[in-house]
Amino acid sequence: MTTLTIAGFAGSLSVPSRTRSLVQQTVDQAAERFNAVGHVFDLSDLGPSLGSARQLGDLEPAALELVTSLVRADALVIASPVHKGSYSGLFKHVFDLLDPGMLHGKPVLLAATGGGDRHALIIEHQLRPLMGFFEAQTLSTGVYVSDRDFVGGKLVDEAARARLSRAVGQFAPFFAEFAIPQRATEPAQLLKTH
């Protein structure tokens, strides 16, 4: 049996980073649920060769290995902090180095972090179209979280954690043979009875 791999990429240069923390938590949860091996990296892990690279081969060996792990993974978690209403130029540059077919058909969970709710549409207006260009299979639920959802660098808001769980669960159709059986949850009550 092959081992499922899930790669997480956080488009952040900050250390520590709420975006990386969110990606790590997401990858850990998905890896546990689908009996997978997960790994996470961010922009700072790619080093200085990223900014001057015109093609993948221009990256330093360590950076090239990380980007290659992203392309070869069975599933992706891609997240970006919001910079002036969008993702950063360096984040986009990583994808500029990829050939259009490199992410074809790959399931991708999209996430973003920002200072407040006004940036929540970055997933729909920026990240989803970017992944659409590569013909990746973005999951229906994106996860946007703001600064107030974190305490000590950890995602603690219950609604955000529930949304994250729902999004991770949407990998299931892609990896049914890898899933570890989950405890049944109570169905939502559609109508309240008095």
Coordinates of N, CA, C and O in Angstrom, one line a residue:
M1 N 0.8 -1.2 0.0 CA 0.0 0.0 0.0 C 0.9 1.2 0.0 O 1.8 1.3 0.8
T2 N 0.6 2.2 -0.8 CA 1.3 3.4 -0.9 C 1.0 4.4 0.3 O -0.1 4.3 0.8
T3 N 1.9 5.2 0.6 CA 1.7 6.2 1.7 C 1.2 7.5 1.1 O 1.8 8.0 0.2
L4 N 0.1 8.0 1.6 CA -0.5 9.2 1.2 C 0.4 10.4 1.7 O 0.8 10.4 2.9
T5 N 0.7 11.4 0.9 CA 1.5 12.5 1.4 C 0.6 13.8 1.2 O 0.0 14.0 0.2
I6 N 0.7 14.6 2.3 CA 0.0 15.9 2.3 C 1.1 17.0 2.5 O 1.8 17.0 3.6
A7 N 1.2 17.9 1.6 CA 2.2 19.0 1.7 C 1.4 20.3 2.1 O 0.4 20.6 1.5
G8 N 2.0 21.1 3.0 CA 1.4 22.4 3.4 C 2.4 23.5 3.0 O 3.6 23.4 3.3
F9 N 1.9 24.5 2.4 CA 2.7 25.7 2.0 C 2.1 26.9 2.6 O 0.9 27.3 2.3
A10 N 2.8 27.6 3.5 CA 2.4 28.8 4.1 C 3.1 30.0 3.5 O 4.3 30.0 3.5
G11 N 2.4 30.9 2.8 CA 3.0 32.0 2.1 C 3.4 33.1 3.0 O 3.0 34.3 2.8
S12 N 4.2 32.8 4.1 CA 4.5 33.8 5.1 C 6.0 33.8 5.3 O 6.7 32.8 5.2
L13 N 6.6 35.0 5.5 CA 8.0 35.1 5.9 C 8.2 35.3 7.4 O 9.3 35.3 7.9
S14 N 7.1 35.6 8.1 CA 7.2 35.9 9.5 C 7.5 34.6 10.3 O 7.0 33.6 10.0
V15 N 8.3 34.8 11.4 CA 8.6 33.8 12.3 C 8.4 34.3 13.7 O 9.2 35.3 14.1
P16 N 7.5 33.9 14.6 CA 6.5 32.9 14.3 C 5.4 33.4 13.3 O 5.3 34.6 13.2
S17 N 4.6 32.5 12.8 CA 3.6 32.9 11.8 C 2.3 32.2 12.1 O 2.2 31.0 12.3
R18 N 1.2 33.0 12.2 CA -0.1 32.4 12.4 C -0.5 31.6 11.2 O -1.2 30.6 11.3
T19 N -0.1 32.0 10.0 CA -0.4 31.3 8.8 C 0.3 29.9 8.8 O -0.4 28.9 8.5
R20 N 1.5 29.9 9.2 CA 2.2 28.6 9.3 C 1.6 27.7 10.3 O 1.4 26.5 10.2
S21 N 1.2 28.3 11.5 CA 0.5 27.6 12.5 C -0.8 26.9 12.0 O -1.1 25.8 12.3
L22 N -1.6 27.7 11.2 CA -2.8 27.2 10.7 C -2.5 26.1 9.7 O -3.2 25.1 9.7
V23 N -1.5 26.2 8.8 CA -1.2 25.2 7.9 C -0.7 23.9 8.6 O -1.2 22.8 8.3
Q24 N 0.1 24.1 9.6 CA 0.6 22.9 10.4 C -0.6 22.2 11.1 O -0.6 21.0 11.0
Q25 N -1.5 22.9 11.7 CA -2.6 22.3 12.3 C -3.5 21.6 11.3 O -4.0 20.5 11.6
T26 N -3.7 22.2 10.1 CA -4.5 21.6 9.1 C -3.9 20.3 8.6 O -4.5 19.2 8.4
V27 N -2.6 20.4 8.3 CA -1.9 19.2 7.8 C -1.8 18.1 8.8 O -2.0 16.9 8.5
D28 N -1.6 18.4 10.1 CA -1.6 17.4 11.2 C -2.9 16.7 11.3 O -3.0 15.5 11.4
Q29 N -4.0 17.5 11.2 CA -5.4 16.9 11.3 C -5.6 16.0 10.1 O -6.2 14.9 10.3
A30 N -5.3 16.5 8.9 CA -5.5 15.7 7.7 C -4.7 14.4 7.7 O -5.1 13.3 7.3
A31 N -3.4 14.5 8.1 CA -2.5 13.4 8.2 C -3.1 12.3 9.2 O -3.0 11.1 8.9
E32 N -3.6 12.8 10.3 CA -4.1 11.8 11.3 C -5.4 11.2 10.7 O -5.6 9.9 10.8
R33 N -6.3 11.9 10.1 CA -7.5 11.4 9.6 C -7.3 10.4 8.4 O -8.1 9.5 8.3
F34 N -6.3 10.7 7.6 CA -6.2 9.9 6.4 C -4.9 9.0 6.4 O -4.5 8.5 5.4
N35 N -4.4 8.8 7.6 CA -3.2 8.0 7.8 C -2.1 8.4 6.8 O -1.5 7.5 6.1
A36 N -1.8 9.7 6.8 CA -0.9 10.2 5.8 C 0.4 10.7 6.5 O 0.5 10.8 7.7
V37 N 1.4 11.0 5.6 CA 2.6 11.7 6.1 C 2.5 13.1 5.6 O 2.2 13.4 4.4
G38 N 2.6 14.1 6.5 CA 2.5 15.5 6.2 C 3.8 16.2 6.4 O 4.6 15.9 7.3
H39 N 4.0 17.3 5.7 CA 5.1 18.2 5.9 C 4.7 19.6 5.5 O 3.8 19.8 4.7
V40 N 5.3 20.6 6.2 CA 4.9 22.0 6.0 C 6.2 22.8 5.8 O 7.2 22.6 6.4
F41 N 6.1 23.8 4.9 CA 7.1 24.8 4.8 C 6.5 26.1 4.4 O 5.3 26.2 4.1
D42 N 7.3 27.2 4.6 CA 6.9 28.5 4.2 C 7.9 29.2 3.4 O 8.9 28.7 3.0
L43 N 7.6 30.5 3.1 CA 8.5 31.3 2.2 C 9.9 31.4 2.8 O 10.9 31.3 2.0
S44 N 10.0 31.5 4.1 CA 11.4 31.7 4.7 C 12.2 30.4 4.5 O 13.4 30.5 4.3
D45 N 11.6 29.2 4.4 CA 12.3 28.0 4.2 C 12.9 27.9 2.7 O 13.8 27.1 2.5
L46 N 12.3 28.7 1.8 CA 12.8 28.6 0.4 C 14.1 29.4 0.2 O 14.7 29.2 -0.8
G47 N 14.4 30.3 1.1 CA 15.6 31.0 1.0 C 15.7 32.1 0.0 O 14.7 32.3 -0.8
P48 N 16.9 32.7 -0.2 CA 17.0 33.9 -1.0 C 17.0 33.6 -2.5 O 16.8 34.5 -3.3
S49 N 17.2 32.3 -2.9 CA 17.2 32.0 -4.4 C 15.8 32.2 -5.0 O 15.7 32.3 -6.2
L50 N 14.8 32.1 -4.2 CA 13.4 32.3 -4.7 C 13.2 33.6 -5.5 O 12.7 33.6 -6.6
G51 N 13.7 34.7 -4.9 CA 13.4 36.0 -5.5 C 14.1 36.2 -6.8 O 13.6 36.9 -7.7
S52 N 15.2 35.5 -7.1 CA 15.9 35.7 -8.4 C 15.6 34.6 -9.4 O 16.1 34.6 -10.5
A53 N 14.9 33.5 -9.0 CA 14.7 32.4 -9.8 C 13.8 32.7 -11.0 O 12.7 33.3 -10.8
R54 N 14.2 32.3 -12.2 CA 13.3 32.5 -13.4 C 12.7 31.2 -13.8 O 11.7 31.2 -14.6
Q55 N 13.2 30.1 -13.3 CA 12.7 28.8 -13.5 C 13.0 27.9 -12.3 O 13.9 28.3 -11.5
L56 N 12.4 26.8 -12.2 CA 12.6 25.9 -11.1 C 14.1 25.6 -10.9 O 14.6 25.5 -9.8
G57 N 14.8 25.3 -12.0 CA 16.2 24.9 -11.9 C 17.1 26.0 -11.3 O 18.2 25.7 -10.9
D58 N 16.6 27.2 -11.2 CA 17.4 28.3 -10.6 C 17.4 28.3 -9.1 O 18.1 29.0 -8.4
L59 N 16.4 27.5 -8.5 CA 16.4 27.5 -7.0 C 17.5 26.7 -6.5 O 18.1 25.8 -7.1
E60 N 18.0 27.1 -5.3 CA 19.0 26.3 -4.5 C 18.4 24.9 -4.3 O 17.2 24.7 -4.2
P61 N 19.3 23.9 -4.1 CA 18.8 22.5 -4.0 C 17.8 22.3 -2.9 O 16.8 21.6 -3.1
A62 N 18.0 23.0 -1.7 CA 17.0 22.8 -0.6 C 15.7 23.4 -1.0 O 14.6 22.8 -0.7
A63 N 15.7 24.5 -1.6 CA 14.4 25.1 -2.0 C 13.7 24.3 -3.1 O 12.5 24.1 -3.1
L64 N 14.5 23.8 -4.1 CA 14.0 23.0 -5.2 C 13.3 21.7 -4.6 O 12.3 21.3 -5.0
E65 N 14.0 21.2 -3.6 CA 13.4 20.0 -3.0 C 12.1 20.2 -2.3 O 11.1 19.4 -2.4
L66 N 11.9 21.4 -1.7 CA 10.6 21.7 -1.1 C 9.5 22.0 -2.1 O 8.4 21.4 -2.0
V67 N 9.9 22.7 -3.1 CA 8.9 22.9 -4.2 C 8.5 21.6 -4.9 O 7.3 21.4 -5.2
T68 N 9.5 20.8 -5.1 CA 9.2 19.5 -5.7 C 8.3 18.6 -4.8 O 7.4 17.9 -5.3
S69 N 8.5 18.7 -3.5 CA 7.6 17.9 -2.6 C 6.2 18.4 -2.7 O 5.3 17.7 -2.5
L70 N 6.0 19.7 -3.0 CA 4.7 20.3 -3.1 C 4.0 19.7 -4.4 O 2.9 19.2 -4.4
V71 N 4.8 19.6 -5.5 CA 4.3 19.1 -6.7 C 4.0 17.6 -6.7 O 3.0 17.2 -7.2
R72 N 4.8 16.9 -5.9 CA 4.6 15.4 -5.9 C 3.6 15.0 -4.8 O 3.2 13.8 -4.8
A73 N 3.2 15.8 -3.9 CA 2.3 15.4 -2.8 C 1.0 15.0 -3.4 O 0.5 15.4 -4.5
D74 N 0.3 14.1 -2.7 CA -1.1 13.7 -3.1 C -2.1 14.7 -2.8 O -3.2 14.8 -3.5
A75 N -1.9 15.6 -1.9 CA -2.9 16.6 -1.5 C -2.1 17.8 -0.9 O -1.0 17.7 -0.4
L76 N -2.7 19.0 -1.0 CA -2.1 20.2 -0.6 C -2.9 21.0 0.3 O -4.2 21.0 0.2
V77 N -2.3 21.7 1.2 CA -2.9 22.8 2.0 C -2.1 24.0 1.7 O -0.9 24.1 1.9
I78 N -2.8 25.0 1.1 CA -2.1 26.2 0.7 C -2.8 27.4 1.4 O -4.0 27.5 1.4
A79 N -1.9 28.2 2.1 CA -2.5 29.3 2.8 C -1.5 30.6 2.6 O -0.3 30.4 2.5
S80 N -2.2 31.7 2.7 CA -1.4 33.0 2.6 C -1.9 34.0 3.6 O -3.2 34.0 3.9
P81 N -1.0 34.7 4.2 CA -1.5 35.9 5.0 C -2.0 37.0 3.9 O -1.5 36.9 2.8
V82 N -2.9 37.8 4.3 CA -3.3 38.9 3.4 C -2.4 40.1 3.5 O -2.1 40.6 4.6
H83 N -1.9 40.5 2.4 CA -1.0 41.7 2.3 C -1.7 42.7 1.3 O -1.8 42.4 0.1
K84 N -2.2 43.7 1.9 CA -2.9 44.8 1.1 C -3.9 44.2 0.2 O -4.0 44.5 -1.0
G85 N -4.8 43.3 0.7 CA -5.9 42.8 0.0 C -5.6 41.6 -0.9 O -6.5 41.1 -1.6
S86 N -4.4 41.1 -0.9 CA -4.1 39.9 -1.7 C -2.9 39.1 -1.1 O -2.5 39.4 0.1
Y87 N -2.4 38.1 -1.8 CA -1.2 37.4 -1.3 C 0.0 38.2 -1.7 O -0.1 39.1 -2.6
S88 N 1.1 37.8 -1.2 CA 2.4 38.5 -1.5 C 2.9 38.1 -2.9 O 2.6 37.1 -3.4
G89 N 3.8 39.0 -3.4 CA 4.4 38.7 -4.7 C 5.3 37.4 -4.6 O 5.3 36.7 -5.6
L90 N 6.0 37.2 -3.5 CA 6.9 36.0 -3.4 C 6.0 34.8 -3.3 O 6.4 33.7 -3.9
F91 N 4.9 34.8 -2.7 CA 4.0 33.7 -2.7 C 3.6 33.3 -4.1 O 3.7 32.2 -4.5
K92 N 3.1 34.3 -4.9 CA 2.7 34.1 -6.2 C 3.9 33.6 -7.1 O 3.7 32.8 -8.0
H93 N 5.1 34.1 -6.8 CA 6.3 33.7 -7.6 C 6.6 32.2 -7.5 O 7.0 31.6 -8.5
V94 N 6.3 31.6 -6.4 CA 6.4 30.1 -6.2 C 5.6 29.5 -7.3 O 6.1 28.6 -8.0
F95 N 4.4 29.9 -7.5 CA 3.5 29.3 -8.5 C 3.8 29.7 -9.9 O 3.6 29.0 -10.9
D96 N 4.5 30.9 -10.1 CA 4.9 31.3 -11.4 C 6.0 30.4 -11.9 O 6.2 30.3 -13.1
L97 N 6.7 29.7 -11.0 CA 7.8 28.8 -11.5 C 7.3 27.5 -11.9 O 8.0 26.7 -12.5
L98 N 6.0 27.2 -11.6 CA 5.4 25.9 -12.0 C 4.8 25.8 -13.4 O 4.2 26.8 -13.8
D99 N 5.0 24.7 -14.0 CA 4.3 24.5 -15.3 C 2.8 24.4 -15.0 O 2.4 23.8 -14.0
P100 N 2.0 24.8 -16.0 CA 0.5 24.7 -15.7 C -0.1 23.4 -15.4 O -1.0 23.3 -14.6
G101 N 0.5 22.3 -15.8 CA 0.0 21.0 -15.5 C 0.5 20.3 -14.2 O 0.0 19.2 -13.9
M102 N 1.4 21.0 -13.5 CA 2.0 20.4 -12.3 C 1.0 20.1 -11.2 O 1.3 19.3 -10.3
L103 N -0.1 20.8 -11.1 CA -1.0 20.6 -10.0 C -2.3 20.1 -10.5 O -3.3 20.0 -9.7
H104 N -2.4 19.7 -11.7 CA -3.6 19.2 -12.4 C -4.3 18.1 -11.5 O -3.6 17.1 -11.2
G105 N -5.5 18.3 -11.2 CA -6.3 17.3 -10.5 C -6.0 17.1 -9.0 O -6.6 16.3 -8.3
K106 N -5.0 17.8 -8.5 CA -4.6 17.6 -7.1 C -5.6 18.3 -6.1 O -6.0 19.5 -6.3
P107 N -6.1 17.6 -5.1 CA -7.0 18.2 -4.1 C -6.2 19.2 -3.3 O -5.1 18.9 -2.8
V108 N -6.8 20.4 -3.1 CA -6.2 21.5 -2.4 C -7.1 22.2 -1.4 O -8.2 22.6 -1.8
L109 N -6.7 22.2 -0.2 CA -7.5 23.0 0.8 C -6.9 24.4 0.9 O -5.7 24.5 1.1
L110 N -7.7 25.4 0.7 CA -7.2 26.8 0.7 C -7.5 27.5 2.0 O -8.6 27.3 2.6
A111 N -6.6 28.3 2.5 CA -6.8 29.0 3.7 C -6.1 30.3 3.7 O -5.2 30.5 2.8
A112 N -6.4 31.2 4.6 CA -5.8 32.5 4.6 C -5.9 33.1 6.0 O -6.9 32.7 6.8
T113 N -5.0 34.0 6.4 CA -5.1 34.7 7.7 C -5.0 36.2 7.4 O -4.4 36.6 6.4
G114 N -5.7 36.9 8.3 CA -5.7 38.4 8.1 C -6.0 39.0 9.4 O -6.4 38.4 10.4
G115 N -5.9 40.4 9.4 CA -6.2 41.1 10.6 C -7.6 41.2 11.0 O -8.0 41.4 12.2
G116 N -8.5 41.1 10.1 CA -10.0 41.2 10.4 C -10.8 40.5 9.3 O -10.2 40.0 8.3
D117 N -12.1 40.5 9.5 CA -13.0 39.8 8.5 C -13.1 40.4 7.1 O -13.5 39.8 6.2
R118 N -12.7 41.7 7.0 CA -12.8 42.3 5.6 C -12.0 41.7 4.6 O -12.2 41.9 3.4
H119 N -11.0 40.8 5.0 CA -10.1 40.2 4.0 C -10.5 38.7 3.7 O -9.9 38.0 2.9
A120 N -11.7 38.3 4.2 CA -12.1 36.9 4.1 C -12.3 36.4 2.7 O -12.1 35.3 2.4
L121 N -12.6 37.3 1.8 CA -12.8 36.9 0.4 C -11.6 36.7 -0.4 O -11.6 36.3 -1.6
I122 N -10.4 36.8 0.2 CA -9.2 36.5 -0.5 C -9.2 35.0 -1.1 O -8.7 34.8 -2.2
I123 N -9.8 34.1 -0.4 CA -9.9 32.7 -0.8 C -10.6 32.7 -2.1 O -10.2 32.0 -3.1
E124 N -11.8 33.3 -2.2 CA -12.6 33.2 -3.4 C -12.1 34.0 -4.6 O -12.2 33.6 -5.7
H125 N -11.5 35.2 -4.3 CA -11.2 36.1 -5.3 C -9.7 36.1 -5.7 O -9.4 36.6 -6.8
Q126 N -8.9 35.5 -4.9 CA -7.4 35.4 -5.3 C -6.9 34.0 -5.3 O -6.4 33.6 -6.3
L127 N -7.1 33.2 -4.3 CA -6.5 31.9 -4.2 C -7.2 30.8 -5.1 O -6.6 30.1 -5.8
R128 N -8.5 30.8 -5.1 CA -9.3 29.9 -5.9 C -9.0 30.0 -7.4 O -8.8 29.1 -8.1
P129 N -9.0 31.3 -7.9 CA -8.7 31.4 -9.3 C -7.3 31.0 -9.7 O -7.0 30.5 -10.7
L130 N -6.3 31.3 -8.7 CA -5.0 30.8 -9.0 C -4.9 29.3 -9.1 O -4.3 28.8 -10.1
M131 N -5.5 28.6 -8.2 CA -5.5 27.1 -8.3 C -6.3 26.7 -9.5 O -6.1 25.6 -10.1
G132 N -7.4 27.4 -9.9 CA -8.2 27.1 -11.1 C -7.3 27.1 -12.3 O -7.5 26.3 -13.2
F133 N -6.4 28.0 -12.4 CA -5.5 28.1 -13.6 C -4.7 26.8 -13.7 O -4.5 26.3 -14.8
F134 N -4.3 26.2 -12.6 CA -3.5 25.0 -12.6 C -4.4 23.7 -12.7 O -4.0 22.6 -12.7
E135 N -5.8 23.9 -12.7 CA -6.7 22.9 -12.8 C -6.6 21.9 -11.6 O -6.9 20.7 -11.7
A136 N -6.3 22.5 -10.4 CA -6.3 21.8 -9.2 C -7.8 21.6 -8.7 O -8.6 22.4 -9.1
Q137 N -8.0 20.7 -7.9 CA -9.4 20.4 -7.3 C -9.5 21.1 -5.9 O -9.2 20.5 -4.9
T138 N -9.9 22.4 -5.9 CA -10.0 23.0 -4.6 C -11.2 22.5 -3.9 O -12.3 22.3 -4.4
L139 N -11.0 22.3 -2.6 CA -12.1 21.8 -1.7 C -13.1 23.0 -1.6 O -12.8 24.1 -1.7
S140 N -14.4 22.6 -1.4 CA -15.5 23.6 -1.3 C -15.3 24.6 -0.2 O -15.6 25.8 -0.3
T141 N -14.9 24.1 1.0 CA -14.7 25.0 2.1 C -13.3 25.5 2.2 O -12.4 24.8 2.3
G142 N -13.2 26.8 2.2 CA -12.0 27.5 2.5 C -12.0 27.9 3.9 O -13.0 28.1 4.5
V143 N -10.8 28.1 4.5 CA -10.7 28.5 5.9 C -10.0 29.8 6.0 O -8.8 29.9 5.8
Y144 N -10.7 30.9 6.4 CA -10.1 32.2 6.7 C -10.2 32.4 8.2 O -11.3 32.2 8.8
V145 N -9.1 32.8 8.8 CA -9.1 33.1 10.2 C -8.4 34.4 10.4 O -7.5 34.8 9.7
S146 N -8.9 35.2 11.4 CA -8.3 36.5 11.7 C -7.5 36.4 13.0 O -7.5 35.4 13.7
D147 N -6.8 37.5 13.3 CA -5.9 37.5 14.5 C -6.6 37.1 15.8 O -6.0 36.4 16.6
R148 N -7.9 37.5 15.9 CA -8.6 37.2 17.2 C -8.9 35.7 17.4 O -9.3 35.3 18.5
D149 N -8.7 34.9 16.3 CA -9.0 33.5 16.4 C -7.8 32.7 17.0 O -7.9 31.5 17.2
F150 N -6.7 33.4 17.3 CA -5.5 32.7 17.8 C -5.2 33.2 19.2 O -5.4 34.4 19.5
V151 N -4.7 32.3 20.0 CA -4.1 32.7 21.3 C -2.8 31.9 21.4 O -2.7 30.7 21.2
G152 N -1.7 32.7 21.6 CA -0.4 32.1 21.7 C 0.0 31.4 20.5 O 0.7 30.4 20.6
G153 N -0.4 31.9 19.3 CA 0.0 31.3 18.1 C -0.8 30.0 17.7 O -0.6 29.4 16.6
K154 N -1.8 29.7 18.5 CA -2.6 28.5 18.2 C -4.1 28.9 17.9 O -4.6 29.8 18.5
L155 N -4.7 28.2 16.9 CA -6.0 28.5 16.5 C -6.9 27.9 17.6 O -6.9 26.7 17.9
V156 N -7.7 28.8 18.3 CA -8.5 28.4 19.4 C -10.0 28.6 19.2 O -10.8 28.0 19.9
D157 N -10.4 29.5 18.3 CA -11.8 29.8 18.1 C -12.5 28.6 17.7 O -12.2 27.9 16.7
E158 N -13.6 28.2 18.4 CA -14.4 27.0 18.1 C -15.0 27.0 16.7 O -15.0 26.0 16.1
A159 N -15.6 28.1 16.3 CA -16.2 28.1 15.0 C -15.1 27.9 13.9 O -15.4 27.2 12.9
A160 N -14.0 28.6 14.0 CA -12.9 28.4 13.1 C -12.4 27.0 13.1 O -12.1 26.4 12.0
R161 N -12.3 26.4 14.2 CA -11.8 25.0 14.3 C -12.8 24.0 13.7 O -12.4 23.0 13.0
A162 N -14.1 24.3 13.9 CA -15.1 23.5 13.3 C -15.1 23.6 11.7 O -15.2 22.6 11.0
R163 N -14.9 24.8 11.2 CA -14.8 25.0 9.8 C -13.5 24.3 9.2 O -13.6 23.7 8.2
L164 N -12.5 24.3 10.0 CA -11.2 23.6 9.6 C -11.5 22.1 9.5 O -11.1 21.5 8.5
S165 N -12.2 21.6 10.5 CA -12.5 20.1 10.5 C -13.4 19.8 9.3 O -13.2 18.7 8.7
R166 N -14.4 20.6 9.0 CA -15.2 20.4 7.9 C -14.4 20.4 6.6 O -14.6 19.5 5.7
A167 N -13.5 21.3 6.4 CA -12.7 21.4 5.2 C -11.8 20.2 5.1 O -11.7 19.6 4.0
V168 N -11.2 19.8 6.1 CA -10.3 18.6 6.1 C -11.1 17.4 5.7 O -10.7 16.6 4.9
G169 N -12.3 17.3 6.2 CA -13.2 16.2 5.8 C -13.5 16.1 4.4 O -13.8 15.0 3.8
Q170 N -13.4 17.2 3.7 CA -13.7 17.2 2.2 C -12.6 16.6 1.4 O -12.8 16.4 0.2
F171 N -11.5 16.2 2.0 CA -10.5 15.4 1.3 C -11.0 14.0 1.1 O -10.4 13.2 0.3
A172 N -12.0 13.6 1.9 CA -12.4 12.2 2.0 C -12.7 11.5 0.6 O -12.3 10.4 0.3
P173 N -13.5 12.2 -0.3 CA -13.7 11.5 -1.6 C -12.5 11.2 -2.4 O -12.5 10.3 -3.2
F174 N -11.4 12.0 -2.2 CA -10.2 11.8 -2.9 C -9.3 10.6 -2.3 O -8.5 10.0 -3.0
F175 N -9.6 10.4 -1.0 CA -8.7 9.4 -0.3 C -9.5 8.4 0.6 O -9.1 8.1 1.7
A176 N -10.6 8.0 0.0 CA -11.5 7.1 0.8 C -10.7 5.8 1.3 O -11.0 5.4 2.4
E177 N -9.8 5.3 0.5 CA -9.1 4.1 1.0 C -8.1 4.3 2.1 O -7.6 3.4 2.7
F178 N -7.8 5.6 2.3 CA -6.8 6.0 3.4 C -7.5 6.4 4.7 O -6.8 6.5 5.7
A179 N -8.8 6.7 4.6 CA -9.4 7.3 5.8 C -9.5 6.3 7.0 O -9.7 5.1 6.8
I180 N -9.3 6.9 8.1 CA -9.5 6.2 9.4 C -10.9 6.5 9.8 O -11.4 7.6 9.8
P181 N -11.7 5.4 10.1 CA -13.1 5.7 10.4 C -13.3 6.7 11.5 O -12.6 6.7 12.5
Q182 N -14.2 7.7 11.3 CA -14.5 8.7 12.2 C -15.8 8.4 13.0 O -16.7 7.8 12.5
R183 N -15.8 9.0 14.2 CA -17.0 8.8 15.0 C -18.1 9.6 14.4 O -17.9 10.7 13.9
A184 N -19.3 9.0 14.4 CA -20.5 9.6 13.8 C -20.8 10.8 14.6 O -20.8 10.8 15.8
T185 N -21.2 11.9 13.9 CA -21.7 13.1 14.6 C -23.2 13.2 14.5 O -23.8 12.6 13.6
E186 N -23.8 14.0 15.4 CA -25.2 14.2 15.3 C -25.6 15.0 14.1 O -24.9 16.0 13.8
P187 N -26.6 14.6 13.3 CA -27.0 15.4 12.2 C -27.6 16.7 12.7 O -28.2 16.8 13.8
A188 N -27.4 17.8 11.9 CA -27.9 19.1 12.3 C -29.4 19.0 12.3 O -30.0 18.5 11.4
Q189 N -30.0 19.6 13.3 CA -31.5 19.7 13.4 C -31.9 20.8 12.5 O -31.6 21.9 12.6
L190 N -32.7 20.4 11.4 CA -33.2 21.4 10.5 C -34.3 22.2 11.0 O -34.4 23.4 10.7
L191 N -35.2 21.6 11.6 CA -36.4 22.3 12.2 C -36.5 22.1 13.7 O -36.4 21.0 14.2
K192 N -36.6 23.2 14.4 CA -36.8 23.1 15.8 C -38.3 22.8 16.1 O -39.2 23.3 15.5
T193 N -38.5 21.9 17.0 CA -39.8 21.6 17.4 C -40.1 22.2 18.8 O -39.2 22.3 19.6
H194 N -41.3 22.7 18.9 CA -41.6 23.4 20.2 C -42.3 22.6 21.1 O -43.1 21.8 20.9

